[in-house]
Amino acid sequence: MGGGTQCNNRIGESVVRLKKELKRFMKLEELTPEMVHRFIDKIEVQADGSGRHS
C-alpha cells in the first residue's frame, strides 16, 4: 500500500522538472544539440526503419 503515492510523487517531480526545462528553452529560436539531449534519453530504430524515442 502507498506505492501509488510514490509513483504519483515521481510523476509530479518529473512534470515540475519538465516545466522548468521548457520555460528555459522557450525563449530560444533554434533547437540545439544540448536541448535534444535534455529532452530525449534514447532513440531506438528497428530493423524495418521504424523507431521510437523516450
Short mmCIF file of C-alpha atoms in Angstrom, two decimals:
data_model
loop_
_atom_site.label_atom_id
_atom_site.label_comp_id
_atom_site.label_asym_id
_atom_site.label_seq_id
_atom_site.Cartn_x
_atom_site.Cartn_y
_atom_site.Cartn_z
CA MET A 1 0.00 0.00 0.00
CA GLY A 2 1.26 3.51 -0.73
CA GLY A 3 3.13 2.51 -3.89
CA GLY A 4 0.77 4.59 -5.97
CA THR A 5 1.58 7.65 -3.91
CA GLN A 6 5.31 7.24 -4.57
CA CYS A 7 4.62 6.85 -8.29
CA ASN A 8 2.45 9.97 -8.28
CA ASN A 9 5.18 11.91 -6.46
CA ARG A 10 7.78 10.86 -9.04
CA ILE A 11 5.46 11.82 -11.89
CA GLY A 12 4.79 15.18 -10.23
CA GLU A 13 8.51 15.80 -9.77
CA SER A 14 9.12 14.90 -13.42
CA VAL A 15 6.44 17.33 -14.55
CA VAL A 16 7.95 20.12 -12.45
CA ARG A 17 11.41 19.45 -13.95
CA LEU A 18 9.97 19.35 -17.46
CA LYS A 19 8.16 22.66 -16.95
CA LYS A 20 11.38 24.29 -15.74
CA GLU A 21 13.29 23.00 -18.75
CA LEU A 22 10.56 24.13 -21.16
CA LYS A 23 10.49 27.62 -19.68
CA ARG A 24 14.27 27.81 -20.01
CA PHE A 25 14.24 26.82 -23.68
CA MET A 26 11.07 28.57 -24.85
CA LYS A 27 12.97 31.82 -25.23
CA LEU A 28 15.34 30.31 -27.79
CA GLU A 29 14.65 30.36 -31.52
CA GLU A 30 16.58 27.27 -32.56
CA LEU A 31 16.91 23.66 -31.45
CA THR A 32 20.43 22.92 -30.27
CA PRO A 33 22.06 19.52 -29.61
CA GLU A 34 22.01 20.33 -25.88
CA MET A 35 18.23 20.75 -25.98
CA VAL A 36 17.76 17.46 -27.80
CA HIS A 37 19.94 15.64 -25.25
CA ARG A 38 17.97 17.12 -22.35
CA PHE A 39 14.59 16.04 -23.70
CA ILE A 40 15.35 12.67 -25.32
CA ASP A 41 17.12 9.96 -23.34
CA LYS A 42 17.30 7.41 -26.12
CA ILE A 43 16.17 6.78 -29.68
CA GLU A 44 15.58 3.22 -30.85
CA VAL A 45 15.48 2.34 -34.55
CA GLN A 46 14.11 -1.06 -35.56
CA ALA A 47 15.41 -3.12 -38.49
CA ASP A 48 12.37 -2.08 -40.55
CA GLY A 49 13.27 1.60 -40.08
CA SER A 50 10.53 2.39 -37.60
CA GLY A 51 11.58 3.96 -34.36
CA ARG A 52 10.60 5.41 -31.05
CA HIS A 53 12.11 7.76 -28.51
CA SER A 54 11.98 8.11 -24.76
#
